[in-house]
Structures are given as C-alpha cells and as structure tokens.
mmCIF file of C-alpha atoms in Angstrom:
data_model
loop_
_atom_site.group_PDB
_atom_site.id
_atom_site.type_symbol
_atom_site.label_atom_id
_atom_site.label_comp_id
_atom_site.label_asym_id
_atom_site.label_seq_id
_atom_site.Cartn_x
_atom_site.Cartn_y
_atom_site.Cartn_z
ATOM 1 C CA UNK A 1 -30.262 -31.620 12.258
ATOM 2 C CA UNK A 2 -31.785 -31.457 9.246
ATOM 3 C CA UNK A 3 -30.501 -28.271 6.618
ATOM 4 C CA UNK A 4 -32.535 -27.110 3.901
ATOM 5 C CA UNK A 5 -31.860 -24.450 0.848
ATOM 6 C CA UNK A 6 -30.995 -24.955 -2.543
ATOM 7 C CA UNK A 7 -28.729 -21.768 -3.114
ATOM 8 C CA UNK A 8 -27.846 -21.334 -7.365
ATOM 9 C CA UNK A 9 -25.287 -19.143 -8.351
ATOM 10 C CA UNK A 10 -21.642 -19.729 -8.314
ATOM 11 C CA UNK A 11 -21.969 -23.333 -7.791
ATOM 12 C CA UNK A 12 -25.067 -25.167 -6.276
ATOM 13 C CA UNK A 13 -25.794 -26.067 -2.846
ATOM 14 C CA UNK A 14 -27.810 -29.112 -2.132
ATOM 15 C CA UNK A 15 -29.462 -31.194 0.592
ATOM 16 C CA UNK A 16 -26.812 -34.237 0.970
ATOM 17 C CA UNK A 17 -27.685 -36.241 4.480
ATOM 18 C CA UNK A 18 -29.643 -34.815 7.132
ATOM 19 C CA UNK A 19 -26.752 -33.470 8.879
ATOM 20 C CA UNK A 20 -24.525 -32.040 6.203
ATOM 21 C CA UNK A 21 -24.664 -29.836 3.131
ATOM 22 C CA UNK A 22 -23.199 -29.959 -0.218
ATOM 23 C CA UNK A 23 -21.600 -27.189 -2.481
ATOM 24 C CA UNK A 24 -20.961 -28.279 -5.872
ATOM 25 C CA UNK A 25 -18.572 -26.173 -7.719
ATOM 26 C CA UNK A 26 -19.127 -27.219 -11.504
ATOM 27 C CA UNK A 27 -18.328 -24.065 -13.803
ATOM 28 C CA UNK A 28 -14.468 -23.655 -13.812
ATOM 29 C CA UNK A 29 -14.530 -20.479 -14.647
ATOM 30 C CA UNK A 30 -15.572 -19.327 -11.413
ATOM 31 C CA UNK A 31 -12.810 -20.835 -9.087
ATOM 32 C CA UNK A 32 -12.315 -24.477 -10.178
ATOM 33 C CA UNK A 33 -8.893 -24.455 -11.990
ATOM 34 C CA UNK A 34 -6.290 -27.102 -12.209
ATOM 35 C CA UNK A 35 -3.465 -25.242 -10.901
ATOM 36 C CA UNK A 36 -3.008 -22.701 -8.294
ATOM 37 C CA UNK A 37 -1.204 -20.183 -10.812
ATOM 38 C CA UNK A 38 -4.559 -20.257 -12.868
ATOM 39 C CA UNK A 39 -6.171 -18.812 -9.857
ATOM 40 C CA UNK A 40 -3.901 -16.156 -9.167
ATOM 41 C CA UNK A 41 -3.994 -14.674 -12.859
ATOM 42 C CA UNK A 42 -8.165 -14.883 -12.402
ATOM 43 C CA UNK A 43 -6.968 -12.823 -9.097
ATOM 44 C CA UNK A 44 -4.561 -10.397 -11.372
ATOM 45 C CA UNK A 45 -7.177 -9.974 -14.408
ATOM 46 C CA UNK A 46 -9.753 -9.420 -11.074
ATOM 47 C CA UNK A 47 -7.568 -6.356 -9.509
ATOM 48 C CA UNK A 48 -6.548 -4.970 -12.651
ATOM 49 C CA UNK A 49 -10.362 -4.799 -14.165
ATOM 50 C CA UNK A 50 -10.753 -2.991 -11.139
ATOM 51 C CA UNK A 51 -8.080 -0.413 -11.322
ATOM 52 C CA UNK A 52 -8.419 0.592 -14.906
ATOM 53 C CA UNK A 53 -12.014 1.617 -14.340
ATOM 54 C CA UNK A 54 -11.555 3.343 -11.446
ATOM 55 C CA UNK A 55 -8.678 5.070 -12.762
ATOM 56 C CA UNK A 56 -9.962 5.335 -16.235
ATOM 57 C CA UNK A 57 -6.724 4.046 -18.160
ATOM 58 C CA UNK A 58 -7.092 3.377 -21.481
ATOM 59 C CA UNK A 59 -5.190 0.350 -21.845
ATOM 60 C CA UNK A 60 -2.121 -1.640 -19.010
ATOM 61 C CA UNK A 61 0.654 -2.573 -21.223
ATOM 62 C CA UNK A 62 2.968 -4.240 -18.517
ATOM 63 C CA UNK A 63 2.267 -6.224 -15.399
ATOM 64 C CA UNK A 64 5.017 -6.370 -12.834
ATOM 65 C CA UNK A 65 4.777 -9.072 -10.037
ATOM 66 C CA UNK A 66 7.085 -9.565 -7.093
ATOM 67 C CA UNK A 67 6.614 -13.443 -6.134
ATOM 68 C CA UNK A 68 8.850 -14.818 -3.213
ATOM 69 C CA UNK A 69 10.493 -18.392 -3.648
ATOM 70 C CA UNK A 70 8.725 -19.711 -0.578
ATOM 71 C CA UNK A 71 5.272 -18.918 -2.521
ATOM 72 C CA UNK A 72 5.272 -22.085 -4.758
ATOM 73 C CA UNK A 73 4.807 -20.291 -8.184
ATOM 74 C CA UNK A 74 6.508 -21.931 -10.826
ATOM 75 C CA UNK A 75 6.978 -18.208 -12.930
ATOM 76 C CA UNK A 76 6.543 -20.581 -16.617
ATOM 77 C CA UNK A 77 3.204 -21.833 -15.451
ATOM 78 C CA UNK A 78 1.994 -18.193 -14.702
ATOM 79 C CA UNK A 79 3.723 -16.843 -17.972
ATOM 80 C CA UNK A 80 1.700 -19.898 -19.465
ATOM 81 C CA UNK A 81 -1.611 -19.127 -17.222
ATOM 82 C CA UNK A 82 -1.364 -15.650 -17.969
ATOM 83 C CA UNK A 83 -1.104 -15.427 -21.685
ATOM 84 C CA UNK A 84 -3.460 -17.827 -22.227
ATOM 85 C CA UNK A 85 -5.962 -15.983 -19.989
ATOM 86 C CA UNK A 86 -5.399 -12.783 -21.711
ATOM 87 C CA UNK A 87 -6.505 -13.707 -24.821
ATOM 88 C CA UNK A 88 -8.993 -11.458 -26.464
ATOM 89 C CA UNK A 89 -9.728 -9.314 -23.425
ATOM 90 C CA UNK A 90 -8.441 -5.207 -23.512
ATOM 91 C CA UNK A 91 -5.653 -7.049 -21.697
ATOM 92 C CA UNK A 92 -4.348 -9.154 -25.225
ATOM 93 C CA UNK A 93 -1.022 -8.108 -25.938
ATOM 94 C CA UNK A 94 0.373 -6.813 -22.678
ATOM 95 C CA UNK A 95 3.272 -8.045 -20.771
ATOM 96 C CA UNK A 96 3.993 -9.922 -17.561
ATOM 97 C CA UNK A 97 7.468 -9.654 -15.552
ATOM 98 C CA UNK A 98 7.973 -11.704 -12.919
ATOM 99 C CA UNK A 99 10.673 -10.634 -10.238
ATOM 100 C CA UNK A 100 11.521 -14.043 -8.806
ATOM 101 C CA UNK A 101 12.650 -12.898 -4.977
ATOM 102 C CA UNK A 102 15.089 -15.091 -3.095
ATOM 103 C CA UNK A 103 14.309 -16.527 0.110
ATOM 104 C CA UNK A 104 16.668 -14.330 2.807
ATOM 105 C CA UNK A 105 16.770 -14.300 6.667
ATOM 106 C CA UNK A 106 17.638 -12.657 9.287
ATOM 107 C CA UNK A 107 18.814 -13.556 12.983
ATOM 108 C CA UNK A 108 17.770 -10.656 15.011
ATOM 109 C CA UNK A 109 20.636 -11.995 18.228
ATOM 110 C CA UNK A 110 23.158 -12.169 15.878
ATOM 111 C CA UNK A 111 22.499 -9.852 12.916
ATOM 112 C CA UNK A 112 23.823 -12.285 10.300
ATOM 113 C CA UNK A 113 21.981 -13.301 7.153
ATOM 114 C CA UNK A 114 21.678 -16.364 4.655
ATOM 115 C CA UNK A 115 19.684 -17.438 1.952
ATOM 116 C CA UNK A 116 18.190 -20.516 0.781
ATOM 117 C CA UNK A 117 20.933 -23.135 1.062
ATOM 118 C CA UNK A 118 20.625 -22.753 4.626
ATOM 119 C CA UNK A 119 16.475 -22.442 4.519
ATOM 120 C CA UNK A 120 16.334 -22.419 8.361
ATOM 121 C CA UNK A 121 14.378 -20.544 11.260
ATOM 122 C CA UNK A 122 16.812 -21.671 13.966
ATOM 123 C CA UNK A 123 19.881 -19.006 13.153
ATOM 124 C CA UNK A 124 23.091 -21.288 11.473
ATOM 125 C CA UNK A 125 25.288 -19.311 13.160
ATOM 126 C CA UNK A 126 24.140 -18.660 16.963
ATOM 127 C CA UNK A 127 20.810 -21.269 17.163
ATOM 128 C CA UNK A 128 18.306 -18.458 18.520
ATOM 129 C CA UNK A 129 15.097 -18.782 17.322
ATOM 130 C CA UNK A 130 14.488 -14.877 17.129
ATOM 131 C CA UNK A 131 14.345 -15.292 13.096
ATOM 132 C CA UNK A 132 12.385 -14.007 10.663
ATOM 133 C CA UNK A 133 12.020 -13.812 6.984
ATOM 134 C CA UNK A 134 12.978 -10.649 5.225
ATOM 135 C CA UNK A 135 12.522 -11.836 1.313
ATOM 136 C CA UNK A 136 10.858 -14.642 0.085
ATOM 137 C CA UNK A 137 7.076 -14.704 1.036
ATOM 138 C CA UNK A 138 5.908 -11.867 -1.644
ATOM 139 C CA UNK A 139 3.147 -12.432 -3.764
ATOM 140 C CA UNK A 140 1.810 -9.154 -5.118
ATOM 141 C CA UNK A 141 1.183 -7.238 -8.040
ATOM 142 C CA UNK A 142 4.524 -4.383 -8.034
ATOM 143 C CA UNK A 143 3.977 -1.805 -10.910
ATOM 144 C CA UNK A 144 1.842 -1.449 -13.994
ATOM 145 C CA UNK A 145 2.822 0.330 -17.183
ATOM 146 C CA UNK A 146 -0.340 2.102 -18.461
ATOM 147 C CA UNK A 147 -1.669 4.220 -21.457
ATOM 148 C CA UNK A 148 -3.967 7.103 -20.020
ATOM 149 C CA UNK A 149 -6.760 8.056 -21.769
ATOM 150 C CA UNK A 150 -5.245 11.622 -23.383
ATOM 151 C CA UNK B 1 1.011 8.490 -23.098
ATOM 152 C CA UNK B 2 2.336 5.767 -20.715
ATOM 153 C CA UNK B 3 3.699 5.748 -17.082
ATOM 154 C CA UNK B 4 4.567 2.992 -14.772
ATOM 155 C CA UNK B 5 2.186 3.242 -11.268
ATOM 156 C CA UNK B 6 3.717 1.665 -8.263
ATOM 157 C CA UNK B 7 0.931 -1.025 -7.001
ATOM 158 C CA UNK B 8 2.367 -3.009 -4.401
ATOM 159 C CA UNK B 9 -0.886 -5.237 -3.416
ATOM 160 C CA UNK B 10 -1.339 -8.639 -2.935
ATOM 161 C CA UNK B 11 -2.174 -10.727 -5.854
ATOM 162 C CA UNK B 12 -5.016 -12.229 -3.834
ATOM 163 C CA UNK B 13 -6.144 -8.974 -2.324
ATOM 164 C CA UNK B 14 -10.063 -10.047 -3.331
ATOM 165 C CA UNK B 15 -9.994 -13.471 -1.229
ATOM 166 C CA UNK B 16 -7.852 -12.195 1.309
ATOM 167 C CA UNK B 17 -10.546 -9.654 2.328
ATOM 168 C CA UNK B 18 -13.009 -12.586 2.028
ATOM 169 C CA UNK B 19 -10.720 -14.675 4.231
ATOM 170 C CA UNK B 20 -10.981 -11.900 6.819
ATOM 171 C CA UNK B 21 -14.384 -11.234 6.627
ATOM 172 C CA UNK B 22 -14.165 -15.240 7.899
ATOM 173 C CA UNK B 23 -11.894 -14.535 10.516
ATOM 174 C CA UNK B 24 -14.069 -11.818 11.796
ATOM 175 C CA UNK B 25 -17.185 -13.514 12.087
ATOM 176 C CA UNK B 26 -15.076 -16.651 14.238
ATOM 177 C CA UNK B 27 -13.614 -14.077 16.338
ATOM 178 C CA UNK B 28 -17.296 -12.407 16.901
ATOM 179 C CA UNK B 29 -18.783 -15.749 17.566
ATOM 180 C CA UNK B 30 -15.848 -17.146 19.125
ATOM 181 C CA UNK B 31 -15.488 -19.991 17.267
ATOM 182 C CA UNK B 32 -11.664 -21.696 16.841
ATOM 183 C CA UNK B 33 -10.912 -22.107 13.194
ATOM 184 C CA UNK B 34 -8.281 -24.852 11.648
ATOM 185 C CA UNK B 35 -7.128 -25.871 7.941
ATOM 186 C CA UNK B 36 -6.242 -29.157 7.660
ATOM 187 C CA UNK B 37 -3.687 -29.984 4.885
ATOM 188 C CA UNK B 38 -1.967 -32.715 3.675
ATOM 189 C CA UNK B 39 -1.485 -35.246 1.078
ATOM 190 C CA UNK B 40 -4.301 -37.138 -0.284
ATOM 191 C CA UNK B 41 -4.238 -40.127 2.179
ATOM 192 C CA UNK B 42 -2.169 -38.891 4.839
ATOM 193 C CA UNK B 43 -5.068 -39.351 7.135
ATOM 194 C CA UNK B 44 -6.961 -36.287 7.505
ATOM 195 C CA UNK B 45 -10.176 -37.583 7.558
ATOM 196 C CA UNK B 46 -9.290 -40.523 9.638
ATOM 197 C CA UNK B 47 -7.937 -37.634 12.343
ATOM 198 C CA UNK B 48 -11.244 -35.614 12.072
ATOM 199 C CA UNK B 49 -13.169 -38.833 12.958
ATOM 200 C CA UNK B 50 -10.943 -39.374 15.480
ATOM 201 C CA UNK B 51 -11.361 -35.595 17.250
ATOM 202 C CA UNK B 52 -14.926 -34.967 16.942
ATOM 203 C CA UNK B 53 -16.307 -38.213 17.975
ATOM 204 C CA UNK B 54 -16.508 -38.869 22.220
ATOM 205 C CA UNK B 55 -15.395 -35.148 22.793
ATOM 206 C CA UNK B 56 -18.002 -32.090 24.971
ATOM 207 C CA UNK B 57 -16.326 -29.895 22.409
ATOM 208 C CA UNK B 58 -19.042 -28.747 19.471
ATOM 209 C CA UNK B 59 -17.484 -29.318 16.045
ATOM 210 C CA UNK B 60 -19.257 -28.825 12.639
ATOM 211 C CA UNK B 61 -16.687 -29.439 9.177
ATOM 212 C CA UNK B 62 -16.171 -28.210 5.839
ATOM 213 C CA UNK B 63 -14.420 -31.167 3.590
ATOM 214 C CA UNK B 64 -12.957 -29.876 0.519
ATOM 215 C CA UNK B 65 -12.485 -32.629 -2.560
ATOM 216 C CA UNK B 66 -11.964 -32.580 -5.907
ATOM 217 C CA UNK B 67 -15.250 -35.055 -6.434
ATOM 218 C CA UNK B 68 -17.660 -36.965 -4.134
ATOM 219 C CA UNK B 69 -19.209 -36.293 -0.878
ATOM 220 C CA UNK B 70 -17.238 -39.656 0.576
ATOM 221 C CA UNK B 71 -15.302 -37.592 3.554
ATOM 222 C CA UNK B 72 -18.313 -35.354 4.481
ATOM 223 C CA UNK B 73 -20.429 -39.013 4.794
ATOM 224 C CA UNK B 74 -18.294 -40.038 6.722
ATOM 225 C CA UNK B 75 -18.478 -37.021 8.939
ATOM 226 C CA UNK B 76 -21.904 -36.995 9.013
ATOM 227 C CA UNK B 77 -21.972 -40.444 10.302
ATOM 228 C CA UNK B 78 -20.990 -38.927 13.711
ATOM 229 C CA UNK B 79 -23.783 -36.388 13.794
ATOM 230 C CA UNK B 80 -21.615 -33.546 13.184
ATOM 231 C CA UNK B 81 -22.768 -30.868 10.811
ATOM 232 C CA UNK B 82 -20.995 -30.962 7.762
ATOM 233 C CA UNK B 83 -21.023 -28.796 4.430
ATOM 234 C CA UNK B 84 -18.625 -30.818 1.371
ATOM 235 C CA UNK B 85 -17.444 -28.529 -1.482
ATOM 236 C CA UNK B 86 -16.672 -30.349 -4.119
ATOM 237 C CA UNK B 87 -13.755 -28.360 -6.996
ATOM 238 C CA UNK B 88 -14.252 -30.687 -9.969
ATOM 239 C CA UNK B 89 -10.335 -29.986 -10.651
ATOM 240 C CA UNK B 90 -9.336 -26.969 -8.022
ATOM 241 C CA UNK B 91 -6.864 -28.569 -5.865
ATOM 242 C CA UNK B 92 -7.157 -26.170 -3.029
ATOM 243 C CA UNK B 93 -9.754 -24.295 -1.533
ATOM 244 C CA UNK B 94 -10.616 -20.728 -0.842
ATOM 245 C CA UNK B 95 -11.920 -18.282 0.957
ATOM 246 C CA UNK B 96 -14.516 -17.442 -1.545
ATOM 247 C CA UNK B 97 -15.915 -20.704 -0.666
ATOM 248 C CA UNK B 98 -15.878 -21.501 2.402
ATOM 249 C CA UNK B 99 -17.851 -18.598 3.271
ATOM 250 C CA UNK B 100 -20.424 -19.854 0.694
ATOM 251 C CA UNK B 101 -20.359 -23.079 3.561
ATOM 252 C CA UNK B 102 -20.387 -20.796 6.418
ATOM 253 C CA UNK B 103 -23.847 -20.022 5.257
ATOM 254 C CA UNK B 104 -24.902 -23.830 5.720
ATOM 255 C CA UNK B 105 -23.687 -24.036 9.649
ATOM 256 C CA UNK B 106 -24.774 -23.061 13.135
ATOM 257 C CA UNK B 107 -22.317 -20.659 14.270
ATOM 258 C CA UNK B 108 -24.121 -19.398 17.386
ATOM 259 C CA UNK B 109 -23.775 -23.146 18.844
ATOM 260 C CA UNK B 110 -20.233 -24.447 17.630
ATOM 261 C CA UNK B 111 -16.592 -24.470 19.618
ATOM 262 C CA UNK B 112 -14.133 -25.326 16.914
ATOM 263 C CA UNK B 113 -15.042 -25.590 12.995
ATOM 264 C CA UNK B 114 -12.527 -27.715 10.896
ATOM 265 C CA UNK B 115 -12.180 -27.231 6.961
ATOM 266 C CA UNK B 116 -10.604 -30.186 5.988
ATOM 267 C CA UNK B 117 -8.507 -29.058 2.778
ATOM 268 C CA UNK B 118 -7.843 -30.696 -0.551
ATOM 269 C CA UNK B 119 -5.538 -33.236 -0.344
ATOM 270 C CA UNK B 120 -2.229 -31.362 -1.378
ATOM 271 C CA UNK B 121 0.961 -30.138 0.115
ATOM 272 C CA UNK B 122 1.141 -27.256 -2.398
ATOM 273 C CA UNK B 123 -1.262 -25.231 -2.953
ATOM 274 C CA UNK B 124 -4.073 -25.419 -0.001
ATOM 275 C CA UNK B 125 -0.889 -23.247 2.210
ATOM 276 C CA UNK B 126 -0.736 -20.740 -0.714
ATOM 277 C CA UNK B 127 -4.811 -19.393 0.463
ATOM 278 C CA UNK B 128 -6.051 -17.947 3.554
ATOM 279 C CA UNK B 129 -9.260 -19.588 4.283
ATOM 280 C CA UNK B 130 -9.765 -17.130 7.185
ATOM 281 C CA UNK B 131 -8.314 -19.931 9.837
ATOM 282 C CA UNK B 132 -6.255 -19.507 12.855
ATOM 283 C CA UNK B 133 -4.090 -21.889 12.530
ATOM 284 C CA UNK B 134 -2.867 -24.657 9.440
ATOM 285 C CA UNK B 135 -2.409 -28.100 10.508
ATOM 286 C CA UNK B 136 0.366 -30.122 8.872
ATOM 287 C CA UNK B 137 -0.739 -33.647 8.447
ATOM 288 C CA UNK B 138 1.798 -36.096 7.003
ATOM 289 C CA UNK B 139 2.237 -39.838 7.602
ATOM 290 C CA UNK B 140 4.683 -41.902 7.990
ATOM 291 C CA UNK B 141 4.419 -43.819 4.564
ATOM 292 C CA UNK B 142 4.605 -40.691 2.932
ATOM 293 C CA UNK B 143 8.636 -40.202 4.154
ATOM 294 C CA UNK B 144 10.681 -38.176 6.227
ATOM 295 C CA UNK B 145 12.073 -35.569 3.772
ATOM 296 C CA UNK B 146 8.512 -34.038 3.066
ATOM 297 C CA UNK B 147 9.215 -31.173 5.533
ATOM 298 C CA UNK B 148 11.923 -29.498 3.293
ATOM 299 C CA UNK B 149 10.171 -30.370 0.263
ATOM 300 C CA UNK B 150 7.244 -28.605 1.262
ATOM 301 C CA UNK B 151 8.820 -25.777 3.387
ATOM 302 C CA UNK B 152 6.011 -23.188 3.549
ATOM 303 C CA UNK B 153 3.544 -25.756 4.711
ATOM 304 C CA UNK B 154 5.665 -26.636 7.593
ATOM 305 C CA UNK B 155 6.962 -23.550 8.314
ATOM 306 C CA UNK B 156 3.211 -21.879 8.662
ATOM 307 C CA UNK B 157 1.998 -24.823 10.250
ATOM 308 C CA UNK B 158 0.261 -24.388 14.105
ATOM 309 C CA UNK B 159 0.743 -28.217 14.384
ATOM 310 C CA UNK B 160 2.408 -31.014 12.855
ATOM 311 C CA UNK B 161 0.371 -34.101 12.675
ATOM 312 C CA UNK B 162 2.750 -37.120 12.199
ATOM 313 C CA UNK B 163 0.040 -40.130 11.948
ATOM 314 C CA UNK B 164 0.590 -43.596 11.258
ATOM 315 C CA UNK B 165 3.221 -44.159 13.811
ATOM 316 C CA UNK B 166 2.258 -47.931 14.043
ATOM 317 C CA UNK B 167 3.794 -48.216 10.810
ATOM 318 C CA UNK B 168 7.695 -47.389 11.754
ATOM 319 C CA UNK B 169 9.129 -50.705 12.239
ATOM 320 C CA UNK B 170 7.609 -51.447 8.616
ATOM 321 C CA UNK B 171 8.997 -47.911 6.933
ATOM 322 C CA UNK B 172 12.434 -46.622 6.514
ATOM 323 C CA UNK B 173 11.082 -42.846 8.283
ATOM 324 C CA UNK B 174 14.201 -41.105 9.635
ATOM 325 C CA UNK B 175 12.048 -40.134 12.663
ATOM 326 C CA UNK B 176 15.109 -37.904 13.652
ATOM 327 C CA UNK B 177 15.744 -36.407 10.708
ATOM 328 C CA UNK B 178 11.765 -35.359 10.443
ATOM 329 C CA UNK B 179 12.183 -33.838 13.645
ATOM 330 C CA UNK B 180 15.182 -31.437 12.931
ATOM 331 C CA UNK B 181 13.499 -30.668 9.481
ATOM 332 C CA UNK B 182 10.387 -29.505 10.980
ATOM 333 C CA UNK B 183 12.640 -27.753 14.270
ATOM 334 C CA UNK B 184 14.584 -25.665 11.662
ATOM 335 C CA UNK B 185 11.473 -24.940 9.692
ATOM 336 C CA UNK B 186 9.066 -24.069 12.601
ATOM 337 C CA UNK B 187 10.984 -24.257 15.879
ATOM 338 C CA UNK B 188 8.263 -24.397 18.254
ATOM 339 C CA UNK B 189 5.168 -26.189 16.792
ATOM 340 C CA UNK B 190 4.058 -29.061 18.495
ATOM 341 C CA UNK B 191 4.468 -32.125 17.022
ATOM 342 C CA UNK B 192 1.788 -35.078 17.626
ATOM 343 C CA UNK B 193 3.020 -38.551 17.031
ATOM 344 C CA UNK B 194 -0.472 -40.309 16.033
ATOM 345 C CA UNK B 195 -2.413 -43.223 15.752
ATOM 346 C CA UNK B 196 -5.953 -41.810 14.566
ATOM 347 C CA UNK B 197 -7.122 -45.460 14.029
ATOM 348 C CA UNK B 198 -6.588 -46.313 17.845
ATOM 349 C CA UNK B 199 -6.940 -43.209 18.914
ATOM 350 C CA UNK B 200 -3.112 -43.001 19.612
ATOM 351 C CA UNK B 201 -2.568 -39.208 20.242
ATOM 352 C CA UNK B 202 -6.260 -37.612 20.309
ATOM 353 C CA UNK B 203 -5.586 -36.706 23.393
ATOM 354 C CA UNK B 204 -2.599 -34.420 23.304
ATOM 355 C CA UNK B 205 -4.027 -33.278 19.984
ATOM 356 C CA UNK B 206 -7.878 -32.430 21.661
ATOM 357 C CA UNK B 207 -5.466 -30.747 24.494
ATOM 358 C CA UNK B 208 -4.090 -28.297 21.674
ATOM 359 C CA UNK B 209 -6.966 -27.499 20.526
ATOM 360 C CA UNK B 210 -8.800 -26.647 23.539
ATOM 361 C CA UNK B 211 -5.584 -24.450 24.747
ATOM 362 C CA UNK B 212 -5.693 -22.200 21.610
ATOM 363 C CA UNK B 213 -9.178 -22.524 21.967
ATOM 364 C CA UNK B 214 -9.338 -20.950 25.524
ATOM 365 C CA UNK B 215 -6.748 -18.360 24.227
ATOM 366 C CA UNK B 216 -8.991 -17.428 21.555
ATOM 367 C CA UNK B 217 -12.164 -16.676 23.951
ATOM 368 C CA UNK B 218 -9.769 -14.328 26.399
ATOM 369 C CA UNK B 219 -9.172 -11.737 23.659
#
C-alpha cells in the first residue's frame, strides 16, 4: 500500500516505506519539549490567551492550579517551566500557585478513608474493590486574579 | 481593578478535545484504539510484532520516538500500515499528533489501531491520545517494584503486559509481590505473563483484544 502526501506545517510528513508514513516533529516550539511540565504551561499560556481576549482583561496577575499527587508534576519544574515561559509576553510578571492535592480514597462498603501511605484500590480495612479516588487526579487551572480593562 | 474568576478547567482542555475528536471518529468507524506504554526496552515493539503478524484481525500503528523511524520499519516489515512520529526531545505523545497520523491511515478498512508510545513510564499516562484503553508494558529485567513507583500508569492501565518471563530464573522479580502491587493498584486488569519472542502469551493477549473489541462494535 503505497501512501503519498507531503503535508508542511507543524512538522512534516513524508513518504518513509511503501507501507508507512512519517511525521517529523522538528520545531520545539510547537509540541516537542523535554519535559511534560513544559507542555502543560504551553497548555496554560494556550487557555489563558484565550480567555483574556474573549473576556477582554487587561492583564492576569495570578494563576491558580489545583494538581493532584497522582498527576506526576513535580510543582518546581512547573514554577521553573512557567517563569521561564512567561518571559516577555503580557503574561511577564504574574504569579503561579500551585495547590499540591493529596491523594485520598474512599471505600464506598465501608465508608472509611486513607491517604497515600496506604495508596490502594482494594479498601485496607474491608478488601472490597468498590473504591474510588476522591483527591488526587486534578490537573486544572482553579482561579485567576485579573486586572479589567476600566 | 482586580478580581479573582473561578476557572476550574483542565490544564489540557485544548488536547483533550483533540483526544476526543479521536475517540469519536474510532467509535464512528468502529475501530478499537490502544496506547502502549512502557519503558524504553520493555518490549513494546517486540509485542506489536508479535500481535499483528499471523492474526485475521486488520491492524495499522502509530510508533512514537524521540528519533528514527527504526520501530515503524520494523512494522512495516509485516505489511501493516504504519505512520512514525518522531518528537526530537518530547517524551510522550499527544493527541495533537496523532490525529496529524490519523490523516495517513485507512480507517474505513482497519479492526484495532495501536499507537505505540514513547518509551516512558511518566509522562505518555499523563495525555489522552483519544484511546480506549492504556496498556502497561513492563519486563521482567526492569523489576518488580515498578508498579508503585509508577502508580498512575498501573492504576489506568486496561492490561498489564509482564514480558520477558523466560528471564525469571536469571532475575531476582518478586513475581508475587508484582502481583499484589498491581491487585491493589488496579484490582481487576488482566495480567499477561509474556514471551513476545516465542510468542509466549499472544494468544490470551489477541483474546483481550478481540473481547473489548467485540464490546466496542455492540454499542
């Protein structure tokens, strides 16, 4: 099967073999970043573009984000990620808080609760299975503080 | 004048509507979707070869690596359409590109596509591609105590791929121990014990696939 197209853009796609195709992904800027936290601040700066145009602010001061232990952010490296992208954009100067959330669960045969030390979906206290996660998983932009155009 | 607006939205609302988009078009074309993920040489690729090859099922794969197109050769070795993003540096992939590579394949003639992640416990678990279900791969070199060290993996996981088996008279793997680690994490994935190389396990994997396969198509 033989595929043909050479699609420019975000990242070329080329002809490879006869039966496959090949997206090369050079500019980094786009999508290619060396840690996951640099993509989520590309996401943040993304969504908040967004929202201050559409809601014609004239300037986000603070940045709240809710990010669950489970989620793998190390909240330094996205401090880091996030200052560094900031620089020079209407976004320079403004703040990021991170609210670190705990991992918590629930057992909904028993009712009881635990955190992390016990990270388990099998209940610690009656071994049902019927558990699920009530803290832990967030990842998502909470408030921003913003100057409105007067 | 300043006031604080409640927001409440994803960080990743952008690709997560691209991810969906993904999910859409599977479901439309019913087409079974999976995300393999796992440590760079825990076998992935060595699995895929494994499923696709001697099976009625129609496959076509999207390899993710941070440089060369040595996965999506081998692939295409079998006959099997393959599209190979390369990240120059992005250790995962997303959604935003693998719907670039959904351009590149057949969809009107394909049972089951495979995106064959990164090679990273991390952050490939941390983006919605648009799948139906993450695979887990981790061999048995790699140690038993990766389940706990890489809890959201695990616990998100459809399947747990343990491959390499052959190796545990040579390796101190607490097979046990992996066991309860993934139970507690995930208490009812399957778990496939695997030998990709002799085709140890194919079976009961292909079996997996074709049930949530079959589930898929009755919605």
């Amino acid at each position: 099967m033989i595929l043909s197209g050479l699609v420019e853009g975000r990242g070329k796609l080329r002809l490879y073999l006869y039966s496959c195709a090949w997206i090369d992904q050079k500019d980094p800027a786009v999508g290619g970043t060396l840690m996951h936290e640099m993509s989520l601040v590309e996401a943040i700066l993304e969504s908040l573009e967004e929202m201050q145009k559409k809601n014609n602010w004239k300037r986000i001061t603070r940045v709240t984000l809710n990010i669950g232990k489970m989620r793998q952010v190390i909240p330094e490296v996205m401090e880091f990620a996030y200052k560094t992208a900031i620089s020079g954009t209407t976004l320079d100067g403004s703040e990021l808080e991170i609210r670190s959330l705990d991992m918590r669960f629930v057992c909904s045969s028993c009712s009881m609760e635990w955190g992390e030390d016990e990270m388990s979906f099998v209940c610690p206290f009656c071994s049902s299975t019927e558990v699920s996660m009530i803290q832990g998983m967030e990842l998502e932009i909470n408030t921003l503080e913003v100057e409105e155009n007067d | 004048m300043t006031k604080v607006v409640e927001i409440r939205e994803s960080v990743m609302a952008a690709d997560e509507a691209i991810a969906s988009r993904i999910r859409a078009i599977c479901s439309e074309k019913g087409i079974l979707m999976i995300n393999l993920i796992g440590s760079p040489g825990s076998g992935k690729t060595t699995v895929l070869e494994a499923t696709v090859r001697n099976t009625d099922l129609r496959y076509a794969v999207i390899e993710g690596d941070v440089a060369t197109t040595r996965d999506a050769d081998r692939i295409a070795a079998l006959n099997i359409p393959v599209v190979q993003i390369n990240t120059h540096g992005g250790c995962h992939l997303e959604a935003n590109l693998v719907a670039r590579a959904f351009e590149e394949i057949p969809l009107d003639e394909l049972d089951i596509i495979v995106v064959e992640n990164v090679g990273n416990l991390v952050c490939p678990v941390e983006f919605d591609l648009g799948e139906d279900r993450k695979i887990a791969v981790n061999s048995v070199p790699e140690g038993s105590d990766k389940p706990l060290k890489y809890p959201h993996l695990f616990h998100k996981a459809g399947a747990v791929l343990l491959t390499k088996t052959d190796l545990l008279p040579y390796i101190a793997f607490d097979l046990e121990l992996f066991e309860k680690d993934v139970k507690n994490l995930n208490p009812h994935v399957p778990l496939v014990k695997m030998v990709a190389t002799e085709g140890k396990g194919i079976e009961e994997w292909e079996g997996i696939l074709r049930s949530w396969l079959e589930e898929k198509r009755k919605k």
